[in-house]
Short mmCIF file of C-alpha atoms and ligand atoms in Angstrom, two decimals:
data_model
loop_
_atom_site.label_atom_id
_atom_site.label_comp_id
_atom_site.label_asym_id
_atom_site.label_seq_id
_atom_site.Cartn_x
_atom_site.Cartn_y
_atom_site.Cartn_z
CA UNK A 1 69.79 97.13 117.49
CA UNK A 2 69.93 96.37 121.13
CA UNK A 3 70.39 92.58 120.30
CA UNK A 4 73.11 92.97 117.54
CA UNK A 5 75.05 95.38 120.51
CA UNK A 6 75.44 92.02 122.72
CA UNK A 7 76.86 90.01 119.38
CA UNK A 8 79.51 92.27 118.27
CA UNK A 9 82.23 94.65 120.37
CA UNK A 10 80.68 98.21 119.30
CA UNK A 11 80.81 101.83 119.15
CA UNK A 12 85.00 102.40 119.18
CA UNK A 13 86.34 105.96 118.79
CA UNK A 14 87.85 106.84 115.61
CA UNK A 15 91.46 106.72 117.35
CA UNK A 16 91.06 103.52 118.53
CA UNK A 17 89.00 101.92 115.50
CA UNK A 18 92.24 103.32 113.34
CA UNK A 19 94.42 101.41 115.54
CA UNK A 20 93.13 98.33 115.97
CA UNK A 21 92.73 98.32 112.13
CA UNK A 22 96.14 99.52 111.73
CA UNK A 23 97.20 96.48 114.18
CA UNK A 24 95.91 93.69 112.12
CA UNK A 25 96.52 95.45 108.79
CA UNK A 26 100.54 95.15 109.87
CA UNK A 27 99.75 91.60 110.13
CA UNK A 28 98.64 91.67 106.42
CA UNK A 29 101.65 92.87 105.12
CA UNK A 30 102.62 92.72 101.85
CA UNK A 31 105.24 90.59 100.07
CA UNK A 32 107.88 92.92 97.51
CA UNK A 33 108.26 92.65 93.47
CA UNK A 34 110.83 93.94 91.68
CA UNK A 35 109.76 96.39 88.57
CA UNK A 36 111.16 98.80 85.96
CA UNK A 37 111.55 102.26 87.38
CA UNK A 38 109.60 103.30 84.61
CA UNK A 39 106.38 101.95 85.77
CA UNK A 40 107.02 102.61 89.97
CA UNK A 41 105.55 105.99 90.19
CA UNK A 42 103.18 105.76 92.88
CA UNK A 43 104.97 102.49 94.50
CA UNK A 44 106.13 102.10 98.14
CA UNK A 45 109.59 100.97 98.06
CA UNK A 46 110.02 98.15 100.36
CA UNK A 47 113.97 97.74 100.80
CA UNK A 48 115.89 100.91 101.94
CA UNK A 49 117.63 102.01 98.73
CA UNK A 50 121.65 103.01 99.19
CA UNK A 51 123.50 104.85 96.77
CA UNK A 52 125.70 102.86 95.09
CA UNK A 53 128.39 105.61 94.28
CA UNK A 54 128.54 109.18 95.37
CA UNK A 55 126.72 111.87 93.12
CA UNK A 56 128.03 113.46 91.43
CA UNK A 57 130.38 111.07 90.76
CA UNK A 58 133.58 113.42 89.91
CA UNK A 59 134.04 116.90 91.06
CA UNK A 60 132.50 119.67 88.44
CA UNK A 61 132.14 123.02 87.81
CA UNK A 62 128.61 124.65 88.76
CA UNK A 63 129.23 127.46 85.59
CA UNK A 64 130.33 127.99 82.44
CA UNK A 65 133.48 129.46 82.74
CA UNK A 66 136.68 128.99 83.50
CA UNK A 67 138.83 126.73 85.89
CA UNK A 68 142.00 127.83 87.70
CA UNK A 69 143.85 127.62 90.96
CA UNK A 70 141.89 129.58 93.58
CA UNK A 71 145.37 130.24 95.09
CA UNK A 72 146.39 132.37 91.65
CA UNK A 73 143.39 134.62 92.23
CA UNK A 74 143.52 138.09 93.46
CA UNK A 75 141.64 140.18 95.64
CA UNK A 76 141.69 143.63 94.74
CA UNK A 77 142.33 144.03 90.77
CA UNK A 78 142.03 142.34 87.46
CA UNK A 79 144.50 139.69 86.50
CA UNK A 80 145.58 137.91 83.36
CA UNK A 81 145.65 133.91 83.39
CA UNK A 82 146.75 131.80 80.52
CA UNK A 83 144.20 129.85 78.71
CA UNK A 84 145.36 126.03 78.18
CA UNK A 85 142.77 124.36 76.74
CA UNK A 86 139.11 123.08 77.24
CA UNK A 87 136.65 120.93 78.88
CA UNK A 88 133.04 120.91 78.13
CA UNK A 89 130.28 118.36 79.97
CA UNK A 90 130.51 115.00 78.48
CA UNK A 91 134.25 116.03 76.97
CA UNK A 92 137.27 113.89 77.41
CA UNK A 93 139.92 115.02 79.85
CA UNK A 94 141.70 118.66 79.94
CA UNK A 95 145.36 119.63 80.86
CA UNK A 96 146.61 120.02 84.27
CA UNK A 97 145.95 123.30 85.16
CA UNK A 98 149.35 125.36 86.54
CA UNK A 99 150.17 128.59 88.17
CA UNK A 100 148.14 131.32 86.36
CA UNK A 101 146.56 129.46 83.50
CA UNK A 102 143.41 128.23 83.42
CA UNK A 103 140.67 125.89 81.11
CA UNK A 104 137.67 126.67 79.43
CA UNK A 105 134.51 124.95 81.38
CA UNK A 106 131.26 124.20 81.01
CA UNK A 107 128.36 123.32 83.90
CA UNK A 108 129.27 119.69 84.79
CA UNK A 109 132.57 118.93 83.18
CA UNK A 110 135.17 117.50 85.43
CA UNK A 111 136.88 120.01 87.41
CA UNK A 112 140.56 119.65 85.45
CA UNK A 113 143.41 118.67 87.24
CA UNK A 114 145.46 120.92 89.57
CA UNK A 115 142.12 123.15 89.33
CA UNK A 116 139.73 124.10 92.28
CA UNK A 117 137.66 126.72 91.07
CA UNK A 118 135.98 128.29 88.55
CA UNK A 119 135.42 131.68 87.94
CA UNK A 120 132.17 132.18 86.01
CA UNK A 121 132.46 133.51 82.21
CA UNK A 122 130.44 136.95 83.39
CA UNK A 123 133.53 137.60 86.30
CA UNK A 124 135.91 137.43 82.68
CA UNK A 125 136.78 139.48 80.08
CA UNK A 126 138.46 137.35 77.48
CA UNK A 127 140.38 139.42 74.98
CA UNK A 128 139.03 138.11 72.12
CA UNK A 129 140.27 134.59 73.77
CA UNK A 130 139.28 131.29 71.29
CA UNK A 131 142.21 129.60 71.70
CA UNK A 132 145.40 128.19 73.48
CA UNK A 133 147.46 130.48 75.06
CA UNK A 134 145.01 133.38 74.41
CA UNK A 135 144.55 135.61 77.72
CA UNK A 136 141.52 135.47 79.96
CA UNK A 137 141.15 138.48 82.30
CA UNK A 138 139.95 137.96 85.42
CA UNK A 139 137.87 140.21 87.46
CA UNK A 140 138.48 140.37 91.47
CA UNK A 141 135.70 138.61 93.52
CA UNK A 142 136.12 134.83 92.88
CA UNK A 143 136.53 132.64 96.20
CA UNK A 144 138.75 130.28 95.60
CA UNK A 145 136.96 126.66 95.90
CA UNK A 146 134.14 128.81 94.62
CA UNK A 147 131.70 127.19 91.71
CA UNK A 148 132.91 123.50 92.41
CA UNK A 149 130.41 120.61 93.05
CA UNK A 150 132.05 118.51 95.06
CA UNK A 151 132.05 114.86 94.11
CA UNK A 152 129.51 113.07 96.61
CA UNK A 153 127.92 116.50 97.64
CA UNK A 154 124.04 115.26 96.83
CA UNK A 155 124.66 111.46 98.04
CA UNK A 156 128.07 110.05 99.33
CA UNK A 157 128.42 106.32 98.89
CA UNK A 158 126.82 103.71 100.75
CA UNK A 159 124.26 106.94 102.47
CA UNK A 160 120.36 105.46 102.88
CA UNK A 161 119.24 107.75 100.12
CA UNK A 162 115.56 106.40 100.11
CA UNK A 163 113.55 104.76 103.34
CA UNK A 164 111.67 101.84 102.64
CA UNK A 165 107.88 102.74 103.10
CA UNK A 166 109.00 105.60 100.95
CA UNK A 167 106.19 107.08 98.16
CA UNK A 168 107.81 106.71 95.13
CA UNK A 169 107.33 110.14 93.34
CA UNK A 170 108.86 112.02 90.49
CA UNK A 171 112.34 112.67 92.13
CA UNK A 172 112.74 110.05 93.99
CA UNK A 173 112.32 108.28 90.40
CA UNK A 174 115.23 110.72 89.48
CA UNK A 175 117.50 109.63 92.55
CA UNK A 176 117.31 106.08 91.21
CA UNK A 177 117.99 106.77 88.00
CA UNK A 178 121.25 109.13 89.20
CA UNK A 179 122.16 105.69 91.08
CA UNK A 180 122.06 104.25 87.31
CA UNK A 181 119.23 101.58 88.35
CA UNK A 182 116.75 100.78 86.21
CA UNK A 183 114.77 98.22 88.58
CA UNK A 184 113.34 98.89 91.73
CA UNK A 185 112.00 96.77 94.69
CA UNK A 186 108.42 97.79 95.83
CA UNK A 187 106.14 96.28 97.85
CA UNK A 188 103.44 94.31 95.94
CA UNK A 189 99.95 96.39 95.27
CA UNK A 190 96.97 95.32 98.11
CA UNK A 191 93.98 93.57 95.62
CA UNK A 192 90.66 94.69 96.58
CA UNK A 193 87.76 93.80 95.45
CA UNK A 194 84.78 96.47 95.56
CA UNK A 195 81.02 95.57 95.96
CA UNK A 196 78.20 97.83 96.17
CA UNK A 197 75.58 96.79 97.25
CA UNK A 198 71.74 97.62 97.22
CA UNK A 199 68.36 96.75 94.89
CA UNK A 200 68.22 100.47 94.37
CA UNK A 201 71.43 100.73 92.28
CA UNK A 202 72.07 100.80 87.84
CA UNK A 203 74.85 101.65 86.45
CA UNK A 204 75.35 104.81 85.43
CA UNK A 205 74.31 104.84 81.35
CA UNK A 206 71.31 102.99 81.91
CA UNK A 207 68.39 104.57 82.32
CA UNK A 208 66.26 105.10 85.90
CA UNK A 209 63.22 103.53 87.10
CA UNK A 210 60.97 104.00 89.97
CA UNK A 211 62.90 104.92 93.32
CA UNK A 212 66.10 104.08 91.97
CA UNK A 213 69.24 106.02 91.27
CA UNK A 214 73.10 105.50 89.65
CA UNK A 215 76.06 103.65 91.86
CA UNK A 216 78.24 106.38 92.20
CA UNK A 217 80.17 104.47 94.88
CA UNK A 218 81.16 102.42 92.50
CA UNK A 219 83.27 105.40 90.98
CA UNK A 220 83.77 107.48 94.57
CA UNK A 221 84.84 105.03 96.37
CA UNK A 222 86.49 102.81 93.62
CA UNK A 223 88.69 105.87 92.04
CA UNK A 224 89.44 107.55 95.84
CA UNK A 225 91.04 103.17 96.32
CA UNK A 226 92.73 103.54 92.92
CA UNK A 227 94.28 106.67 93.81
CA UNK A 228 95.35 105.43 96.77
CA UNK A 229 97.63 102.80 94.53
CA UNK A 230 95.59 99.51 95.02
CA UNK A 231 94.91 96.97 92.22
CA UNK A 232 91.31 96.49 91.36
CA UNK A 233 90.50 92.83 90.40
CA UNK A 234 86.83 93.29 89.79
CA UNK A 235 83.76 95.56 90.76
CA UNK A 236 80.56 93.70 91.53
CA UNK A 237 76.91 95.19 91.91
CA UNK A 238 75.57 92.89 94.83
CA UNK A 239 71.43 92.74 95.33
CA UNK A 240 70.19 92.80 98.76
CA UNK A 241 70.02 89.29 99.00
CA UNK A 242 71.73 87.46 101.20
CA UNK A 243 72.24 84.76 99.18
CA UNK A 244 73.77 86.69 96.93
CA UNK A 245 75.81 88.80 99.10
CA UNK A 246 77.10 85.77 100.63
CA UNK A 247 78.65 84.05 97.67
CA UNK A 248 80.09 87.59 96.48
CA UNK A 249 81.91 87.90 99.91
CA UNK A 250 82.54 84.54 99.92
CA UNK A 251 84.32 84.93 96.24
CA UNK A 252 86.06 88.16 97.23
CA UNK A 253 87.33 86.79 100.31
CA UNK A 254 89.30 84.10 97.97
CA UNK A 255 89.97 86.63 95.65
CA UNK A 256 91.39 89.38 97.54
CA UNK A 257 93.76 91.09 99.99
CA UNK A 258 90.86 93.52 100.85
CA UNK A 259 87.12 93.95 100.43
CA UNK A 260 85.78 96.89 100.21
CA UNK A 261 82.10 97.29 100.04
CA UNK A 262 79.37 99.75 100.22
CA UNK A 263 75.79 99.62 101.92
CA UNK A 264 73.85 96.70 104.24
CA UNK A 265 75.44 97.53 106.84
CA UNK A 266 73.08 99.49 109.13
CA UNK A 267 70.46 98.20 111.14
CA UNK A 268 67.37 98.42 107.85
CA UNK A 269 65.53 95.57 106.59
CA UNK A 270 68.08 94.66 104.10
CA UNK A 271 70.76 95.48 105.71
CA UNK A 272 72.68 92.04 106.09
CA UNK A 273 75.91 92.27 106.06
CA UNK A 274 76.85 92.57 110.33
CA UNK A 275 75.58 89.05 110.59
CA UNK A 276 76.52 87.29 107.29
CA UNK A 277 79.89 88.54 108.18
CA UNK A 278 79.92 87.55 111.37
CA UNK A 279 78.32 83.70 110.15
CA UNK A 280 81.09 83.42 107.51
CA UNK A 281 83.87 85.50 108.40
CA UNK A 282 84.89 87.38 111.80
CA UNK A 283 83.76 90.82 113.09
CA UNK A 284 86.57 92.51 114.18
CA UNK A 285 83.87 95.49 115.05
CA UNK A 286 80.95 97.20 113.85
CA UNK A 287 79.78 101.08 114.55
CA UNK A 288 82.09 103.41 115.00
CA UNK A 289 81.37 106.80 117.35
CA UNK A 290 81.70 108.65 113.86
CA UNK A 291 79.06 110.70 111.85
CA UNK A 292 78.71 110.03 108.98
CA UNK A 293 79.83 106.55 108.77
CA UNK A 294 78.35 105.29 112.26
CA UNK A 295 78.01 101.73 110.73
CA UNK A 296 81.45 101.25 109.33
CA UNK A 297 81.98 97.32 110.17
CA UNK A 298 85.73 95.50 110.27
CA UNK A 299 85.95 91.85 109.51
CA UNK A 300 87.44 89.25 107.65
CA UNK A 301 86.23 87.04 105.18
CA UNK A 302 88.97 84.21 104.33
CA UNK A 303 91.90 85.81 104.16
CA UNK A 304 90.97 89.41 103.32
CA UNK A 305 90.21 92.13 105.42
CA UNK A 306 86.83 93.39 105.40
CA UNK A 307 85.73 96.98 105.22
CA UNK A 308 82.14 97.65 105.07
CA UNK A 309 81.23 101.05 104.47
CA UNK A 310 77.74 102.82 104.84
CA UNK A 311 76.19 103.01 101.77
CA UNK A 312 75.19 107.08 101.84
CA UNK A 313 78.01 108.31 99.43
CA UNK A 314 79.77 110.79 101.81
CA UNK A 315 79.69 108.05 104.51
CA UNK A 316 81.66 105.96 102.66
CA UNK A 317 84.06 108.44 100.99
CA UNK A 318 84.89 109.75 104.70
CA UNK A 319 85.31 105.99 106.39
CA UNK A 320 87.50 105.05 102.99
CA UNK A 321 90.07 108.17 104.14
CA UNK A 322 89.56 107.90 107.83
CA UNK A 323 89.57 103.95 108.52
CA UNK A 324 90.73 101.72 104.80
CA UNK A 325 93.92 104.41 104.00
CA UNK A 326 95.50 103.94 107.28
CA UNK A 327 95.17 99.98 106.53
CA UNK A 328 96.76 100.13 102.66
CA UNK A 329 99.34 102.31 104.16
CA UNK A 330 100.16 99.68 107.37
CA UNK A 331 100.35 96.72 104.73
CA UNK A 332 102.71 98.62 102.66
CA UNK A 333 104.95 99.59 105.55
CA UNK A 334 104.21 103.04 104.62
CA UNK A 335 104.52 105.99 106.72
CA UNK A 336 101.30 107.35 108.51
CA UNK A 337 102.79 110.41 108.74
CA UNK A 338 101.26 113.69 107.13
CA UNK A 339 97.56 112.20 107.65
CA UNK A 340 96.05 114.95 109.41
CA UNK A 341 96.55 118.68 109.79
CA UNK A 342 95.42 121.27 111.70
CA UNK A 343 93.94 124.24 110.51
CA UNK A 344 91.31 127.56 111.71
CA UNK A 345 87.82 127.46 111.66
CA UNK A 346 86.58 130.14 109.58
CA UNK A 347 82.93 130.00 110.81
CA UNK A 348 81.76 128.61 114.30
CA UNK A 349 80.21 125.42 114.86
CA UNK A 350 77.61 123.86 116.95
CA UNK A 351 78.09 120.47 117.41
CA UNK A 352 74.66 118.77 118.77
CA UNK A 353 75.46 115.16 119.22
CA UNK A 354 78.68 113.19 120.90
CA UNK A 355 79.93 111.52 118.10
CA UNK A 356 83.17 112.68 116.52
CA UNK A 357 82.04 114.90 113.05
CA UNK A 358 84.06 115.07 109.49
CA UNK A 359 82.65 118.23 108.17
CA UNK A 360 83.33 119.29 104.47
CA UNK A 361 86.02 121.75 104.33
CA UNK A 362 87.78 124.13 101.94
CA UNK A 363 91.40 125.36 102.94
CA UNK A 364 93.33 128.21 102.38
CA UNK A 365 96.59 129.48 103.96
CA UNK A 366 96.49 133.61 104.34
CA UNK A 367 99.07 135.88 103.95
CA UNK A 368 100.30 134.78 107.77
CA UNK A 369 100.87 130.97 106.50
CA UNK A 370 97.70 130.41 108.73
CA UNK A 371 95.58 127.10 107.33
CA UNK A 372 92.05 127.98 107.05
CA UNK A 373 89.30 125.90 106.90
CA UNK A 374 85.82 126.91 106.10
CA UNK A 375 82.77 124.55 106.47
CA UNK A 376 80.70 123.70 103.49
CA UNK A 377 77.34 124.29 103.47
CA UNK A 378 76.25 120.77 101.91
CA UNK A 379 77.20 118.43 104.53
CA UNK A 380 74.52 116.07 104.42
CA UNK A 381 75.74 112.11 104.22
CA UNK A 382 73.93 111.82 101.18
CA UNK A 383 75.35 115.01 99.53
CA UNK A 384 78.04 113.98 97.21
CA UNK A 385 78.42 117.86 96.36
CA UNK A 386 80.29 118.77 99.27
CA UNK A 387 82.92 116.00 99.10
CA UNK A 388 83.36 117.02 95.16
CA UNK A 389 83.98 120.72 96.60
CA UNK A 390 85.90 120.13 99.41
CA UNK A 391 89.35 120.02 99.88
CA UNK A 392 89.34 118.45 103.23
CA UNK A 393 87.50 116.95 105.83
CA UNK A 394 87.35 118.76 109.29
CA UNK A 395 87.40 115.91 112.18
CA UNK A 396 85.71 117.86 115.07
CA UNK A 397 86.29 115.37 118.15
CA UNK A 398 83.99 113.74 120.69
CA UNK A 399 81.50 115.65 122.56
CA UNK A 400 78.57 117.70 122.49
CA UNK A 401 80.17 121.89 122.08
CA UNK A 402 79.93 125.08 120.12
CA UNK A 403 83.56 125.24 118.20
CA UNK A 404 84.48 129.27 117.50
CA UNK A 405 86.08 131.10 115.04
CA UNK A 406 89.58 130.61 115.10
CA UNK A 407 89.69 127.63 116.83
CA UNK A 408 92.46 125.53 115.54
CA UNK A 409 90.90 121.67 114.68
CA UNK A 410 92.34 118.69 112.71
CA UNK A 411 92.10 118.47 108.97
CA UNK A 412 91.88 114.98 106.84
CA UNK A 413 93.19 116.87 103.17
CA UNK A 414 91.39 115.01 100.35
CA UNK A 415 93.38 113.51 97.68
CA UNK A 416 94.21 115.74 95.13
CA UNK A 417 94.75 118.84 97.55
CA UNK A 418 96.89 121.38 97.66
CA UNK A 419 95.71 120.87 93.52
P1 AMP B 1 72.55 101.72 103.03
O1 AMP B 1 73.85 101.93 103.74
O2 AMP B 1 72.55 100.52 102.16
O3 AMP B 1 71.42 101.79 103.97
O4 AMP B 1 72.40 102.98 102.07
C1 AMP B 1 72.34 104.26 102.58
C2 AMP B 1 72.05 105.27 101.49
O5 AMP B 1 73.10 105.26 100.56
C3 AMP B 1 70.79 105.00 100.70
O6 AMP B 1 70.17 106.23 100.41
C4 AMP B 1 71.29 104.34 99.46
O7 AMP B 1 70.42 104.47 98.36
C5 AMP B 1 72.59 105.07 99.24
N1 AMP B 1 73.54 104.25 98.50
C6 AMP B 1 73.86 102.97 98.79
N2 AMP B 1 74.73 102.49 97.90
C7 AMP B 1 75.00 103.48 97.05
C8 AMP B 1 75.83 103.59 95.90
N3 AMP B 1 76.57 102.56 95.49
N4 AMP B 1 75.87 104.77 95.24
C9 AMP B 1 75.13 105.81 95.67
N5 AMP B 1 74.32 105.77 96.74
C10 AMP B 1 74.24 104.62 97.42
MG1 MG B 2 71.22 99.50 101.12
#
């Protein structure tokens, strides 16, 4: 261990491993596409997107009822108005409206003209009212101006409705579409390719022998990168052979924006990947002051990054959030905002070693809008259980200390939460 120490810059906080990744991730960045809005949920949007006319477009009524000169309204008292005609959403255009007489409306038809509000059907009485000329009471309690969306009152045109970097989600889908667009510029999807690595490893489906057990990396870590919007371009079960481990990086590293991998990377027997890495690619660093996930190692191999993640399965689930997220979302020009929270410890801690911690979490906000989060009991490295439990990861910071009750520390929430 001693001698790999000298060869490679080790042992960076988690702060400052994130931002040196960060750093050279931005370097990485991504190049756009343009693609139907129909399949860019999920996408980062990599031009600022302007409205292109205000919406609404036209002024309308926010009510089915009727639409009259707010100056022809009363106070105190009902008052009779002159029905002229009608208007309904969608319908051609209506009369001008004049003193005292108003139009039929319905929610979203153009606000006639001469009109500027629009007194809701339940403030009417219409006595027995169908058609032209009919009478429409009026009931006091209408501002005038009142009920009337303003043309331009959601977006005015030429405003920066949408930031590049921005998540494309389900209504910022529906603020294109109210712009009429039907393409959308995002920025290209990062390709990673995912090995996992170790003799001990079958596929799940096939049956067990001696001392070995199923890749569930392949679906942890491989499903947490897919949710996090990358394109897969292949999955590879590597031995521990370094033979074969080299020609698998060396294929990826052609292949690929990013390489993701999982085990042989500690200091075992057949743990090669710190020096093949360094032979054929560059260590940007290995170890960080982490647990789990000590031997998390940063290279690149051709032009892909490298991430190397400890094979024990919560190891590699916590370095994927902590250390590879930060990196797809720096590519992307996405924000890094909303990463961490903070929340209460529910039960104390006693934290025996100086590394920072990620402890297993569930959260809950009480009745106070206080964030709660209470330690899982399963938080070995190897114990998959308290990830699949958890709704967040508690990242207790440097230093040997006893954490209390109450005690406010930052949360990493797990994809998927709040549900
Ligand atoms: P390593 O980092 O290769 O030393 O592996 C550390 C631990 O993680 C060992 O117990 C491995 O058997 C386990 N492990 C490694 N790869 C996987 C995987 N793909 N799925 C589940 N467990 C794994
Ligand atoms: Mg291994």
């Amino acid at each position: 261990m001693a001698e790999e120490d000298d060869i490679f810059p080790t042992g960076l906080g988690v702060a400052e491993a994130r931002a040196l990744i960060v750093s050279i991730a931005q370097a990485h960045c991504l190049l756009a596409e343009n693609i139907p809005l129909a399949s860019a949920l999920g996408r980062i949007l990599a031009t600022d997107a302007i409205a292109p006319h205000d919406v609404p477009g036209f002024a309308n009524s926010a009510m089915d009822g009727f639409a009259l000169r707010g100056a022809d309204l009363q106070s105190a008292g009902e008052k009779c108005f002159r029905l002229i005609g009608e208007i309904l959403a969608g319908g051609k255009g209506a009369p001008m409206v004049e003193a005292d007489a108003c139009v039929r409306i319905t929610t979203g038809a153009p606000i006639p003209p001469g009109a500027d509000t629009v007194v809701m059907k339940e403030n009417t009485r219409m006595e027995a009212a169908r058609i032209e000329g009919d009478r429409v009471v009026v009931m006091p309690g209408t501002a005038p101006a009142a009920n009337v969306r303003p043309a331009g009152e959601d977006y005015r045109a030429g405003d920066i409705a949408l930031r590049r970097g921005r998540r494309l989600g389900a209504a910022q889908l529906g603020v294109l579409a109210s712009f009429g667009v039907t393409a959308v510029s995002v920025v290209r999807r990062p390709r990673v390719v995912l090995l996992t690595t170790g003799d001990e490893l079958v596929a799940p489906g096939k049956p067990l022998g001696f001392g070995q057990i199923h890749d569930s990396n392949r679906y942890s870590l491989g499903c947490l990168l897919e949710s996090l919007g990358v394109e897969f371009v292949r999955h590879e079960r590597v031995r521990d052979d370094p033979a074969a481990l080299r020609d698998a990086l060396q294929r990826a590293g052609a292949d690929a924006d990013l390489i993701v991998s999982s085990g042989g990377v500690s200091a075992g027997e057949a743990d090669f990947m710190p020096r093949l890495v360094a032979e054929i690619g560059k260590v940007h660093f290995w170890k960080v002051r982490l647990k789990p996930g000590m031997p998390f190692l940063f290279g690149q191999i051709g032009a892909a990054m490298l991430f190397a993640l400890p094979g024990n399965p919560v190891s590699g689930f916590a370095t994927c959030m902590a250390l590879v997220k930060p990196a797809l979302d720096a590519m992307r020009g996405a924000s890094q905002k909303g990463f961490m929270l903070r929340a209460r410890l529910r039960s104390a801690i006693n934290k025996r070693h100086a590394r920072a911690e990620f402890q297993r979490a569930k959260l809950e906000c009480d009745e106070n809008a206080v964030l709660w989060a209470t330690p899982h009991p399963k938080q070995g490295s190897g114990m998959l259980r308290g990830v699949a439990e958890a709704d967040a990861m508690i990242l207790l910071p440097e230093g040997e200390r006893e954490f209390a009750i109450g005690e406010a520390v930052e949360v990493m929430p797990l994809p998927g939460w709040p549900a």
